[in-house]
Amino acid sequence: MTVLSRRKQGQLGGLSDRTSSIILVVFSLIILLVVAYPLYYVLVASFSDPYDVYAGKTFFLPSQATLDGYKAVFAEPNIVRGYGNSILYTVVGTFFSVAMIYLVAYPLSVKDLPGKKIVSIFFIITMYFGGGLIPTYLIVQKTGIMQTIWAMFLPGGVAVSNAIITRNYFENSIPGSLKEAASIDGASHFRIFFSMIIPLSLPILSVMVIFSMVAYWNDWFTALIYMTNEQAPLPLVLRNILIKSSASASQASMISGGYAELNKMTEMIKFASIIVAAAPMLIAYPFVQKYFEKGLMAGAVKG
Amino acid sequence: MKKLVSILLALMMLLSLAPFATAEGQTEFLVLSGISALSGGYDNNEVLNAMQEQAGVKITWDTWSDSLNEVVGTRISGNAASQTPIDAFQAVGFSNFDLMRYGAAGTFIDLTPYITPEIMPNLSAILGAHPEIKAAITMSDGKIYGLPAGEQMGTAGIGREKDYSIFSIPQFAMINKVWLDDLGLAMPTTLDELHDVLAAFKENDMSAKIYGNDAGSTIPMSTGFDEWCWGQNVFYAGFGFTNWINDVCMDLTVNQDGVVNFVSDDDNYRAAVTYFHNWYAEGLMDLEMFSQDTNQLIAKCTGGRVGVTTWWEINEIMGPHAEDYVYLPILNGPDGTSNVTLRTGGAINAGQLSVTAQCKDPAKLLSFYDLWYIGENVMQLQYGPIGVFFTEKNEKGQWKSITDEEAREKFNKSSGELKSASEVAGPKLILSQYYNDVWEMEARAQERLADTYDYWFTFVKDFSFYPQDCVFTEAELDDIDFYRADFESAVKEQEALWIKNGGPTDEEWEAYKATLERCGMSTLLDIYQTVYDRYVAAK
Amino acid sequence: MKAAVAAPRPVQRKSLGKRMRDNWQLYVLLLVPVVITIIYKYGPMYGIQIAFRNYNPGLGINGSPWVGWKWFERFFRAPNFDRMLWNTIKLSVFGLLWGFPVPILMSLMLNQLRFKRLKRTVQTVIYAPHFISTMVICGMLRIFLSPSGGLINLIAGTQIDFLTEASAFRTIYIASGIWQEAGWGTIIYLATLSSIDPALYEAASIDGASVFQRILHIDIPCLLPMIILQLIMSASGIMNVGFEKAYLLQTDLNKATSDIIAIYVYEQGIVSARYELGTAVGLFNTAINIVLLLIVNRVAKKYGEVNFV
C-alpha cells in the first residue's frame, strides 16, 4: 500500500488512478443496477398475484402479496429428498468431472508427449459427434448402471471443452520454469501432477468446480431418463411440481374448467421455483470465489 | 394314517405349485403409463385395484407425467433386452403412424385375435354395435394395434336429437352488455355494426368510465391469433368460413357434397384478411393479438379492459366481471351473409393401450382391460369412485356427481380437484349414450352443449365437418408428415402479415398461392380428399 | 534456486519407444478417461446412422431400412431453407460480435476495482441471471416489451409491440442473451487474471503507469491466450443455436428473422417422435462447425500461438 501511495502521478500519461477508480466504480454500479433489476423483478413477482404481474403492476413492489407460490413448492413432500439427492449427485459428479478434466488436461499439456495430437483429436471428436439418446440409453442399460448414481455422470463422459481450457491454463499460466525445475530435480510426472500442478492451479480448479457443480445441480433430464422417482434431484422435483399445476389450454382441460385458477398457480410456482433452485448455488458461490483472489504465484516463484 | 397324511401332503404340494404350473400363468404385469400430474398415482386407486381383483391380475404401474416421448422411445428400444420388460404401454397417445410402424416391427402385437366374446366380451359387443369405431382402430394393414379410446361428449348426451361433439364450436364470442347499454347501442348483427360499436368503446374509454381503470386502458377487442378457443376465427364467419384450429389440418373444410377444400387460397379468405386489416390499423383489434399468451389475455379480461373477446365460456375468462358479458351472435359480413364451419371433435383413437411382444399372457391382461368398456367402470375411471365422486342415482337411473359444496364439506377440495386426483388415463371409451344411460353429465358441460345446440347452431347452415378418425396409409402419412407443418406455418405467417400491414395486391396473392404450392397444398388436398372418400364409402 | 547449474545435456533425439516409456505415467493418467469415453461416447456412435435410415425403434437401428440421403434432401428442400440457414448464422455471428467482448471488458474492469466489497457484490449479482431458466426470461421479456403497459414502452412513451417487429427480434434475443450470460462468462477470465503476480502491478505503478496502461500491458497479454481459445470454441459452435429461446420469442409476425433451423426440426418432429431429421440436421451443423473450427484454429496457431487441436 505504501509503495502505491508514493507513486509518481501521471509519469507515463493517462488518467490518474483516482479518476480511473471513480470511473470504474461508476461503471460497476451501472452494471449492478442493470443486471440486478430484473432479478429483483423475479423476486417481487414470486410474491405477487400473477395476473397483476402480467398486467404490468409489479415493476417495483409486489402486488397482492402472497406466499402461495412458495407454499405450493414446499408442500411437495419430495422437496427435502430432492435437495438431498441433488447435493449427493452434485458432490459426487463434480468430483468425478473435475478428476476427469485434470487427468486429461495434464498429459495433454506436456510437450513432446508422443501421440498427444491423436489423443486430443480422440476427445475432440466426441464434442461434435454423438450417437444420441437411444443408443446411449441402450449402452447404459447394458453396462448395468441404470438407476444407480453412476448413471448420473458416467454417460456424460469427459467434459472436453473444459479439459481443453484447463490444458491451456496449464500451458500458459503455470510458468515453464517451475516445471523444468521440478523435472531437473528428478520428479516423476505423478509427483509433478499431484504435488505441483494441482496446488498451483487453484484458480482454474475452482472454476472447473463451479462449472461442474452448476451443471450437475441443474440437470434434470439425465435423472428423468435413468433414475426412479425416489432418486429424483431437485430440478426434477420442481419440474414435476410445475407440471402438476400447469394446465395447458387443451381441449380436455377446458371441459373440466378451472383453467384460469390453475394457470395462476403455475405462474406463481414458476417464479418461486427459480428462487428455490438457484438460492443454494448463489449462496455456495462466494465461498468458492475466494480462490480466485489469492495471489498464488507469489509463493511459488520466491520459494 | 401315515399314508393319508402323505397323500394330503402331496396334494398340498401339487396345489401350491399350480400358479407356476403353466407358462401362460402370468398374472403379474408391468405397465408403463402416462399419468396426469395432478393424479394421486395408480397404486392406491381403488377403482383400478377393484378391477384388477376382478380380473385376477396384479399390475405394477410405471407412471410418467413428463417427457413421455423420450421415455417411451428409450423403453421401447430397450425392451427386448431388458430384465424387466414392459408388458403394455398405456395412455401414451401413439399416433396411427407410430402404431403402424411398431406393429410392422412386431413391437406391438395384433389385438384382433383377443377381441372375442370369450376373452373381451364387453369390447366385442361395443365393436359389434359400432362398426365405425372398429374401422377407426383398424390400421391400413387390417390389424388392430391399440384398444379404442375417445370422448364422445356431445349433444345427444343431453337428450338432443342429433349428436354433435362439444368441440363443434370452440370459440364463443362475447361482448360487454353494460358498456353497450351505457352508450345506448343495439347488439350488433353485422361486422360493420360491430366495427362501429368497437370504435365507440374506444372513443368513450369504457374501461376507465365503467370500471375505473386507468385512462386509455380500453381494448375494444382482444383475442389470440388462430388459437383454438381464443382466436379471431369466429369473426370470419361473415366471409363464409370459420377456420379454427382442428386436429386434422388447418383451413381444411368439407361441404355437404363431399368436396374437400382449403380455404387458404379462396377469394373470400383474401377478402376477410383485407377487411380485418382496417380494424387492426384503427386499433380496434388488440395490437398484441399476435404475440400474447393466455396469461396476458386473462389478465386483461379479468381486469375489465376488454370489450369483445372469444373463449370456451364466459365465466372463466371474465372473472369478476362475468355478469356483464353476454354472447355476441355470429355477425353477417359485408354481403349480408354468414356461415359457420364446424370443427372436428370426439374422435376415436387407438393410441391409449398397446401390448408388447414381451408380454407372456396377453389374453389375461386384455381381460383386465375389457373391464374398462363397461359404462359404470369407465365412468369411475374418468371422474372417481362411486361413493366418492358419484353419490346416488337420480330418477332417470343416472349416477349423480358430487357438487362443489358437498365436495368441500366432505373432502375439503373442489369437485374439480377431486376429479383430478382420481382420474385415470388410458383406453377410456366414453360413448355418447353413457351420458344418457349411465351418468349425468357435469353441469358446466351440459350448459355449454345446450348453448351450442340451441343458440349457436341457429347460425350454422351446413353441418358437415371433416372427420377425425379417418385411417391413412403409411405412404399418405409420410407425405402429410413432410408437408403439413410447413403449409400451416406459411399460411399462418402470411395471414398475420396481411392483417397487420394490409391485404395483398394481385401479385402478392399469386406469389402466395405459388408458395402454398411449394408447401405441397395440392398433394395434401388430394390425400385428404381420397381418405375422405374412402371413409364415406366404408360406412 | 540451486547454486550449481547442471551440465548441459547432449542434444539427442530420443527414439519414439523411449519417449513413450519415459512418459508411461502420463498414459496411466489418461487411462480411465479414455476407457470411459470409449464406452459411453464412442459406443453409442453407431446411432449416427439414424440420419440415413427410416428409424423404427421396434426394429432397432441396424434393423431399420436404409434410405440414404432422404432426410438431408428433405431438409434442403424445406420451403424456407435459405431463410432458416441465414437467420441461424446471423443470430450466431451477431451474438458473437456483440456478446464476446462483454465478459472480457467486465472482467478487466472488475479486476482493477479496488473496493473488495463492491467487487464481491457485483460478481455475485452478475452471475445470478445465468440461473434463471429461459422460460422465465421469455415470460419477463413479454411483460417488459408489452405495448400495453410494458416498462420499455412506458419509458419511451410509445406503443410498439416489439415481438411483432421482425427487425427487433435479433436485438431482443442478443441483448437478453448478454444480460443472461455475460456475467457468467467473466468467471474464466477472472480466474486467469488472478494468476498475475501482484509484483507486476506494483512495478507498473512505480513506473507511473495509469490504470488503463496497466490493463493494456499486463492484463490483456495475460488474457490473450484464453481469449483466443474461447474465440475458437465459440466459432466452432456457430451452428448450435438452441431452439428454446427463439421458439418462445417467436410470433407469426417476426418469422422473417426468427425462423431458425432448430425450430424447424422441432416442429417437424412434433407429430410423432422421429429422430432421423434431427440427427441429419445435427450432422449438417457439425460439418459446418468443423470446417470453421479448422479455419479458425489454423489462423490462431499462426498468429496467436494458441491452439485448440
PDB file of N, CA, C and O in Angstrom, chain A residues 242-294:
ATOM      1  N   LEU A 242     -44.219 -28.055 -11.141  1.00  0.00           N
ATOM      2  CA  LEU A 242     -44.686 -27.113 -12.148  1.00  0.00           C
ATOM      3  C   LEU A 242     -45.697 -27.770 -13.064  1.00  0.00           C
ATOM      4  O   LEU A 242     -46.743 -27.225 -13.377  1.00  0.00           O
ATOM      5  N   ILE A 243     -45.385 -28.972 -13.505  1.00  0.00           N
ATOM      6  CA  ILE A 243     -46.279 -29.675 -14.423  1.00  0.00           C
ATOM      7  C   ILE A 243     -47.594 -29.973 -13.739  1.00  0.00           C
ATOM      8  O   ILE A 243     -48.653 -29.879 -14.334  1.00  0.00           O
ATOM      9  N   LYS A 244     -47.506 -30.323 -12.469  1.00  0.00           N
ATOM     10  CA  LYS A 244     -48.724 -30.650 -11.738  1.00  0.00           C
ATOM     11  C   LYS A 244     -49.714 -29.522 -11.809  1.00  0.00           C
ATOM     12  O   LYS A 244     -50.900 -29.723 -11.884  1.00  0.00           O
ATOM     13  N   SER A 245     -49.204 -28.308 -11.687  1.00  0.00           N
ATOM     14  CA  SER A 245     -50.161 -27.221 -11.645  1.00  0.00           C
ATOM     15  C   SER A 245     -50.289 -26.504 -12.965  1.00  0.00           C
ATOM     16  O   SER A 245     -50.906 -25.477 -13.059  1.00  0.00           O
ATOM     17  N   SER A 246     -49.701 -27.045 -13.995  1.00  0.00           N
ATOM     18  CA  SER A 246     -49.865 -26.346 -15.253  1.00  0.00           C
ATOM     19  C   SER A 246     -50.996 -26.988 -16.009  1.00  0.00           C
ATOM     20  O   SER A 246     -51.039 -28.178 -16.197  1.00  0.00           O
ATOM     21  N   ALA A 247     -51.942 -26.180 -16.410  1.00  0.00           N
ATOM     22  CA  ALA A 247     -52.997 -26.710 -17.238  1.00  0.00           C
ATOM     23  C   ALA A 247     -52.808 -26.048 -18.583  1.00  0.00           C
ATOM     24  O   ALA A 247     -52.902 -24.848 -18.701  1.00  0.00           O
ATOM     25  N   SER A 248     -52.470 -26.795 -19.566  1.00  0.00           N
ATOM     26  CA  SER A 248     -52.399 -26.157 -20.868  1.00  0.00           C
ATOM     27  C   SER A 248     -53.835 -25.911 -21.291  1.00  0.00           C
ATOM     28  O   SER A 248     -54.723 -26.631 -20.876  1.00  0.00           O
ATOM     29  N   ALA A 249     -54.056 -24.917 -22.123  1.00  0.00           N
ATOM     30  CA  ALA A 249     -55.429 -24.651 -22.548  1.00  0.00           C
ATOM     31  C   ALA A 249     -55.822 -25.713 -23.547  1.00  0.00           C
ATOM     32  O   ALA A 249     -56.180 -25.412 -24.674  1.00  0.00           O
ATOM     33  N   SER A 250     -55.756 -26.950 -23.098  1.00  0.00           N
ATOM     34  CA  SER A 250     -56.029 -28.045 -24.021  1.00  0.00           C
ATOM     35  C   SER A 250     -57.503 -28.378 -23.977  1.00  0.00           C
ATOM     36  O   SER A 250     -58.238 -27.969 -23.102  1.00  0.00           O
ATOM     37  N   GLN A 251     -57.925 -29.167 -24.900  1.00  0.00           N
ATOM     38  CA  GLN A 251     -59.334 -29.494 -25.010  1.00  0.00           C
ATOM     39  C   GLN A 251     -59.847 -30.213 -23.778  1.00  0.00           C
ATOM     40  O   GLN A 251     -60.883 -29.893 -23.242  1.00  0.00           O
ATOM     41  N   ALA A 252     -59.073 -31.183 -23.330  1.00  0.00           N
ATOM     42  CA  ALA A 252     -59.551 -31.973 -22.197  1.00  0.00           C
ATOM     43  C   ALA A 252     -59.707 -31.113 -20.953  1.00  0.00           C
ATOM     44  O   ALA A 252     -60.678 -31.232 -20.229  1.00  0.00           O
ATOM     45  N   SER A 253     -58.761 -30.213 -20.744  1.00  0.00           N
ATOM     46  CA  SER A 253     -58.826 -29.441 -19.504  1.00  0.00           C
ATOM     47  C   SER A 253     -59.918 -28.385 -19.566  1.00  0.00           C
ATOM     48  O   SER A 253     -60.433 -27.961 -18.554  1.00  0.00           O
ATOM     49  N   MET A 254     -60.291 -27.947 -20.747  1.00  0.00           N
ATOM     50  CA  MET A 254     -61.309 -26.923 -20.870  1.00  0.00           C
ATOM     51  C   MET A 254     -62.632 -27.393 -20.323  1.00  0.00           C
ATOM     52  O   MET A 254     -63.365 -26.655 -19.686  1.00  0.00           O
ATOM     53  N   ILE A 255     -62.938 -28.659 -20.591  1.00  0.00           N
ATOM     54  CA  ILE A 255     -64.242 -29.169 -20.186  1.00  0.00           C
ATOM     55  C   ILE A 255     -64.373 -29.128 -18.668  1.00  0.00           C
ATOM     56  O   ILE A 255     -65.399 -28.753 -18.142  1.00  0.00           O
ATOM     57  N   SER A 256     -63.307 -29.529 -17.997  1.00  0.00           N
ATOM     58  CA  SER A 256     -63.408 -29.570 -16.548  1.00  0.00           C
ATOM     59  C   SER A 256     -63.358 -28.190 -15.942  1.00  0.00           C
ATOM     60  O   SER A 256     -63.799 -27.980 -14.835  1.00  0.00           O
ATOM     61  N   GLY A 257     -62.784 -27.242 -16.652  1.00  0.00           N
ATOM     62  CA  GLY A 257     -62.756 -25.892 -16.142  1.00  0.00           C
ATOM     63  C   GLY A 257     -61.647 -25.655 -15.126  1.00  0.00           C
ATOM     64  O   GLY A 257     -60.884 -26.533 -14.805  1.00  0.00           O
ATOM     65  N   GLY A 258     -61.608 -24.453 -14.626  1.00  0.00           N
ATOM     66  CA  GLY A 258     -60.593 -24.101 -13.646  1.00  0.00           C
ATOM     67  C   GLY A 258     -59.274 -23.763 -14.271  1.00  0.00           C
ATOM     68  O   GLY A 258     -58.256 -23.692 -13.598  1.00  0.00           O
ATOM     69  N   TYR A 259     -59.270 -23.522 -15.574  1.00  0.00           N
ATOM     70  CA  TYR A 259     -58.014 -23.217 -16.260  1.00  0.00           C
ATOM     71  C   TYR A 259     -57.364 -21.965 -15.691  1.00  0.00           C
ATOM     72  O   TYR A 259     -56.173 -21.951 -15.400  1.00  0.00           O
ATOM     73  N   ALA A 260     -58.156 -20.932 -15.539  1.00  0.00           N
ATOM     74  CA  ALA A 260     -57.574 -19.669 -15.081  1.00  0.00           C
ATOM     75  C   ALA A 260     -56.928 -19.814 -13.706  1.00  0.00           C
ATOM     76  O   ALA A 260     -55.840 -19.309 -13.455  1.00  0.00           O
ATOM     77  N   GLU A 261     -57.608 -20.521 -12.832  1.00  0.00           N
ATOM     78  CA  GLU A 261     -57.060 -20.692 -11.487  1.00  0.00           C
ATOM     79  C   GLU A 261     -55.778 -21.499 -11.491  1.00  0.00           C
ATOM     80  O   GLU A 261     -54.790 -21.151 -10.857  1.00  0.00           O
ATOM     81  N   LEU A 262     -55.813 -22.615 -12.195  1.00  0.00           N
ATOM     82  CA  LEU A 262     -54.632 -23.472 -12.271  1.00  0.00           C
ATOM     83  C   LEU A 262     -53.470 -22.731 -12.892  1.00  0.00           C
ATOM     84  O   LEU A 262     -52.325 -22.847 -12.468  1.00  0.00           O
ATOM     85  N   ASN A 263     -53.769 -21.969 -13.917  1.00  0.00           N
ATOM     86  CA  ASN A 263     -52.738 -21.239 -14.615  1.00  0.00           C
ATOM     87  C   ASN A 263     -52.058 -20.258 -13.686  1.00  0.00           C
ATOM     88  O   ASN A 263     -50.844 -20.085 -13.699  1.00  0.00           O
ATOM     89  N   LYS A 264     -52.858 -19.648 -12.860  1.00  0.00           N
ATOM     90  CA  LYS A 264     -52.337 -18.685 -11.911  1.00  0.00           C
ATOM     91  C   LYS A 264     -51.323 -19.353 -10.994  1.00  0.00           C
ATOM     92  O   LYS A 264     -50.240 -18.850 -10.740  1.00  0.00           O
ATOM     93  N   MET A 265     -51.686 -20.518 -10.514  1.00  0.00           N
ATOM     94  CA  MET A 265     -50.807 -21.239  -9.609  1.00  0.00           C
ATOM     95  C   MET A 265     -49.500 -21.588 -10.300  1.00  0.00           C
ATOM     96  O   MET A 265     -48.421 -21.470  -9.738  1.00  0.00           O
ATOM     97  N   THR A 266     -49.608 -22.028 -11.554  1.00  0.00           N
ATOM     98  CA  THR A 266     -48.393 -22.366 -12.292  1.00  0.00           C
ATOM     99  C   THR A 266     -47.445 -21.200 -12.358  1.00  0.00           C
ATOM    100  O   THR A 266     -46.253 -21.350 -12.134  1.00  0.00           O
ATOM    101  N   GLU A 267     -47.963 -20.045 -12.687  1.00  0.00           N
ATOM    102  CA  GLU A 267     -47.106 -18.896 -12.835  1.00  0.00           C
ATOM    103  C   GLU A 267     -46.424 -18.549 -11.527  1.00  0.00           C
ATOM    104  O   GLU A 267     -45.240 -18.249 -11.483  1.00  0.00           O
ATOM    105  N   MET A 268     -47.184 -18.631 -10.453  1.00  0.00           N
ATOM    106  CA  MET A 268     -46.586 -18.320  -9.150  1.00  0.00           C
ATOM    107  C   MET A 268     -45.474 -19.294  -8.831  1.00  0.00           C
ATOM    108  O   MET A 268     -44.412 -18.926  -8.349  1.00  0.00           O
ATOM    109  N   ILE A 269     -45.747 -20.546  -9.119  1.00  0.00           N
ATOM    110  CA  ILE A 269     -44.751 -21.570  -8.820  1.00  0.00           C
ATOM    111  C   ILE A 269     -43.521 -21.381  -9.679  1.00  0.00           C
ATOM    112  O   ILE A 269     -42.395 -21.578  -9.235  1.00  0.00           O
ATOM    113  N   LYS A 270     -43.725 -20.966 -10.920  1.00  0.00           N
ATOM    114  CA  LYS A 270     -42.596 -20.763 -11.818  1.00  0.00           C
ATOM    115  C   LYS A 270     -41.593 -19.810 -11.188  1.00  0.00           C
ATOM    116  O   LYS A 270     -40.407 -20.104 -11.083  1.00  0.00           O
ATOM    117  N   PHE A 271     -42.072 -18.678 -10.758  1.00  0.00           N
ATOM    118  CA  PHE A 271     -41.167 -17.694 -10.178  1.00  0.00           C
ATOM    119  C   PHE A 271     -40.572 -18.186  -8.869  1.00  0.00           C
ATOM    120  O   PHE A 271     -39.383 -18.027  -8.610  1.00  0.00           O
ATOM    121  N   ALA A 272     -41.409 -18.783  -8.048  1.00  0.00           N
ATOM    122  CA  ALA A 272     -40.907 -19.246  -6.746  1.00  0.00           C
ATOM    123  C   ALA A 272     -39.853 -20.318  -6.918  1.00  0.00           C
ATOM    124  O   ALA A 272     -38.853 -20.357  -6.192  1.00  0.00           O
ATOM    125  N   SER A 273     -40.044 -21.212  -7.890  1.00  0.00           N
ATOM    126  CA  SER A 273     -39.064 -22.298  -8.012  1.00  0.00           C
ATOM    127  C   SER A 273     -37.712 -21.814  -8.498  1.00  0.00           C
ATOM    128  O   SER A 273     -36.703 -22.429  -8.190  1.00  0.00           O
ATOM    129  N   ILE A 274     -37.690 -20.706  -9.238  1.00  0.00           N
ATOM    130  CA  ILE A 274     -36.388 -20.159  -9.619  1.00  0.00           C
ATOM    131  C   ILE A 274     -35.589 -19.844  -8.373  1.00  0.00           C
ATOM    132  O   ILE A 274     -34.432 -20.230  -8.231  1.00  0.00           O
ATOM    133  N   ILE A 275     -36.255 -19.124  -7.472  1.00  0.00           N
ATOM    134  CA  ILE A 275     -35.556 -18.711  -6.262  1.00  0.00           C
ATOM    135  C   ILE A 275     -35.123 -19.938  -5.469  1.00  0.00           C
ATOM    136  O   ILE A 275     -33.985 -20.043  -5.024  1.00  0.00           O
ATOM    137  N   VAL A 276     -36.039 -20.886  -5.330  1.00  0.00           N
ATOM    138  CA  VAL A 276     -35.715 -22.073  -4.546  1.00  0.00           C
ATOM    139  C   VAL A 276     -34.550 -22.850  -5.153  1.00  0.00           C
ATOM    140  O   VAL A 276     -33.679 -23.346  -4.459  1.00  0.00           O
ATOM    141  N   ALA A 277     -34.526 -22.969  -6.471  1.00  0.00           N
ATOM    142  CA  ALA A 277     -33.477 -23.755  -7.118  1.00  0.00           C
ATOM    143  C   ALA A 277     -32.148 -23.027  -7.146  1.00  0.00           C
ATOM    144  O   ALA A 277     -31.103 -23.623  -6.954  1.00  0.00           O
ATOM    145  N   ALA A 278     -32.191 -21.726  -7.378  1.00  0.00           N
ATOM    146  CA  ALA A 278     -30.936 -21.008  -7.558  1.00  0.00           C
ATOM    147  C   ALA A 278     -30.274 -20.639  -6.255  1.00  0.00           C
ATOM    148  O   ALA A 278     -29.055 -20.498  -6.177  1.00  0.00           O
ATOM    149  N   ALA A 279     -31.072 -20.468  -5.209  1.00  0.00           N
ATOM    150  CA  ALA A 279     -30.521 -19.990  -3.942  1.00  0.00           C
ATOM    151  C   ALA A 279     -29.291 -20.764  -3.460  1.00  0.00           C
ATOM    152  O   ALA A 279     -28.285 -20.145  -3.113  1.00  0.00           O
ATOM    153  N   PRO A 280     -29.321 -22.090  -3.449  1.00  0.00           N
ATOM    154  CA  PRO A 280     -28.144 -22.802  -2.946  1.00  0.00           C
ATOM    155  C   PRO A 280     -26.885 -22.455  -3.716  1.00  0.00           C
ATOM    156  O   PRO A 280     -25.827 -22.252  -3.151  1.00  0.00           O
ATOM    157  N   MET A 281     -27.004 -22.397  -5.026  1.00  0.00           N
ATOM    158  CA  MET A 281     -25.851 -22.079  -5.859  1.00  0.00           C
ATOM    159  C   MET A 281     -25.331 -20.686  -5.539  1.00  0.00           C
ATOM    160  O   MET A 281     -24.139 -20.460  -5.407  1.00  0.00           O
ATOM    161  N   LEU A 282     -26.266 -19.745  -5.432  1.00  0.00           N
ATOM    162  CA  LEU A 282     -25.849 -18.366  -5.200  1.00  0.00           C
ATOM    163  C   LEU A 282     -25.203 -18.228  -3.834  1.00  0.00           C
ATOM    164  O   LEU A 282     -24.316 -17.413  -3.632  1.00  0.00           O
ATOM    165  N   ILE A 283     -25.648 -19.046  -2.903  1.00  0.00           N
ATOM    166  CA  ILE A 283     -25.056 -18.975  -1.570  1.00  0.00           C
ATOM    167  C   ILE A 283     -23.691 -19.637  -1.577  1.00  0.00           C
ATOM    168  O   ILE A 283     -22.740 -19.159  -0.967  1.00  0.00           O
ATOM    169  N   ALA A 284     -23.584 -20.761  -2.272  1.00  0.00           N
ATOM    170  CA  ALA A 284     -22.323 -21.504  -2.268  1.00  0.00           C
ATOM    171  C   ALA A 284     -21.231 -20.762  -3.022  1.00  0.00           C
ATOM    172  O   ALA A 284     -20.056 -20.852  -2.686  1.00  0.00           O
ATOM    173  N   TYR A 285     -21.628 -20.019  -4.039  1.00  0.00           N
ATOM    174  CA  TYR A 285     -20.626 -19.416  -4.911  1.00  0.00           C
ATOM    175  C   TYR A 285     -19.565 -18.570  -4.197  1.00  0.00           C
ATOM    176  O   TYR A 285     -18.383 -18.753  -4.451  1.00  0.00           O
ATOM    177  N   PRO A 286     -19.974 -17.628  -3.364  1.00  0.00           N
ATOM    178  CA  PRO A 286     -18.928 -16.775  -2.765  1.00  0.00           C
ATOM    179  C   PRO A 286     -17.840 -17.559  -2.056  1.00  0.00           C
ATOM    180  O   PRO A 286     -16.698 -17.116  -1.993  1.00  0.00           O
ATOM    181  N   PHE A 287     -18.191 -18.727  -1.516  1.00  0.00           N
ATOM    182  CA  PHE A 287     -17.164 -19.496  -0.826  1.00  0.00           C
ATOM    183  C   PHE A 287     -16.085 -19.964  -1.781  1.00  0.00           C
ATOM    184  O   PHE A 287     -14.907 -19.964  -1.463  1.00  0.00           O
ATOM    185  N   VAL A 288     -16.541 -20.406  -2.952  1.00  0.00           N
ATOM    186  CA  VAL A 288     -15.569 -20.909  -3.909  1.00  0.00           C
ATOM    187  C   VAL A 288     -14.805 -19.755  -4.552  1.00  0.00           C
ATOM    188  O   VAL A 288     -13.657 -19.902  -4.949  1.00  0.00           O
ATOM    189  N   GLN A 289     -15.446 -18.624  -4.590  1.00  0.00           N
ATOM    190  CA  GLN A 289     -14.862 -17.470  -5.255  1.00  0.00           C
ATOM    191  C   GLN A 289     -13.576 -17.011  -4.601  1.00  0.00           C
ATOM    192  O   GLN A 289     -12.717 -16.422  -5.240  1.00  0.00           O
ATOM    193  N   LYS A 290     -13.430 -17.309  -3.314  1.00  0.00           N
ATOM    194  CA  LYS A 290     -12.238 -16.857  -2.600  1.00  0.00           C
ATOM    195  C   LYS A 290     -10.965 -17.275  -3.312  1.00  0.00           C
ATOM    196  O   LYS A 290      -9.958 -16.582  -3.275  1.00  0.00           O
ATOM    197  N   TYR A 291     -11.032 -18.435  -3.931  1.00  0.00           N
ATOM    198  CA  TYR A 291      -9.806 -18.969  -4.508  1.00  0.00           C
ATOM    199  C   TYR A 291      -9.316 -18.187  -5.712  1.00  0.00           C
ATOM    200  O   TYR A 291      -8.185 -18.346  -6.132  1.00  0.00           O
ATOM    201  N   PHE A 292     -10.184 -17.361  -6.273  1.00  0.00           N
ATOM    202  CA  PHE A 292      -9.703 -16.554  -7.389  1.00  0.00           C
ATOM    203  C   PHE A 292      -8.761 -15.484  -6.920  1.00  0.00           C
ATOM    204  O   PHE A 292      -7.983 -14.953  -7.676  1.00  0.00           O
ATOM    205  N   GLU A 293      -8.958 -15.101  -5.675  1.00  0.00           N
ATOM    206  CA  GLU A 293      -8.316 -13.865  -5.289  1.00  0.00           C
ATOM    207  C   GLU A 293      -6.951 -14.054  -4.673  1.00  0.00           C
ATOM    208  O   GLU A 293      -6.265 -13.096  -4.411  1.00  0.00           O
ATOM    209  N   LYS A 294      -6.593 -15.255  -4.445  1.00  0.00           N
ATOM    210  CA  LYS A 294      -5.281 -15.423  -3.830  1.00  0.00           C
ATOM    211  C   LYS A 294      -4.175 -15.220  -4.846  1.00  0.00           C
ATOM    212  O   LYS A 294      -4.225 -15.733  -5.945  1.00  0.00           O
TER     213      LYS A 294
END
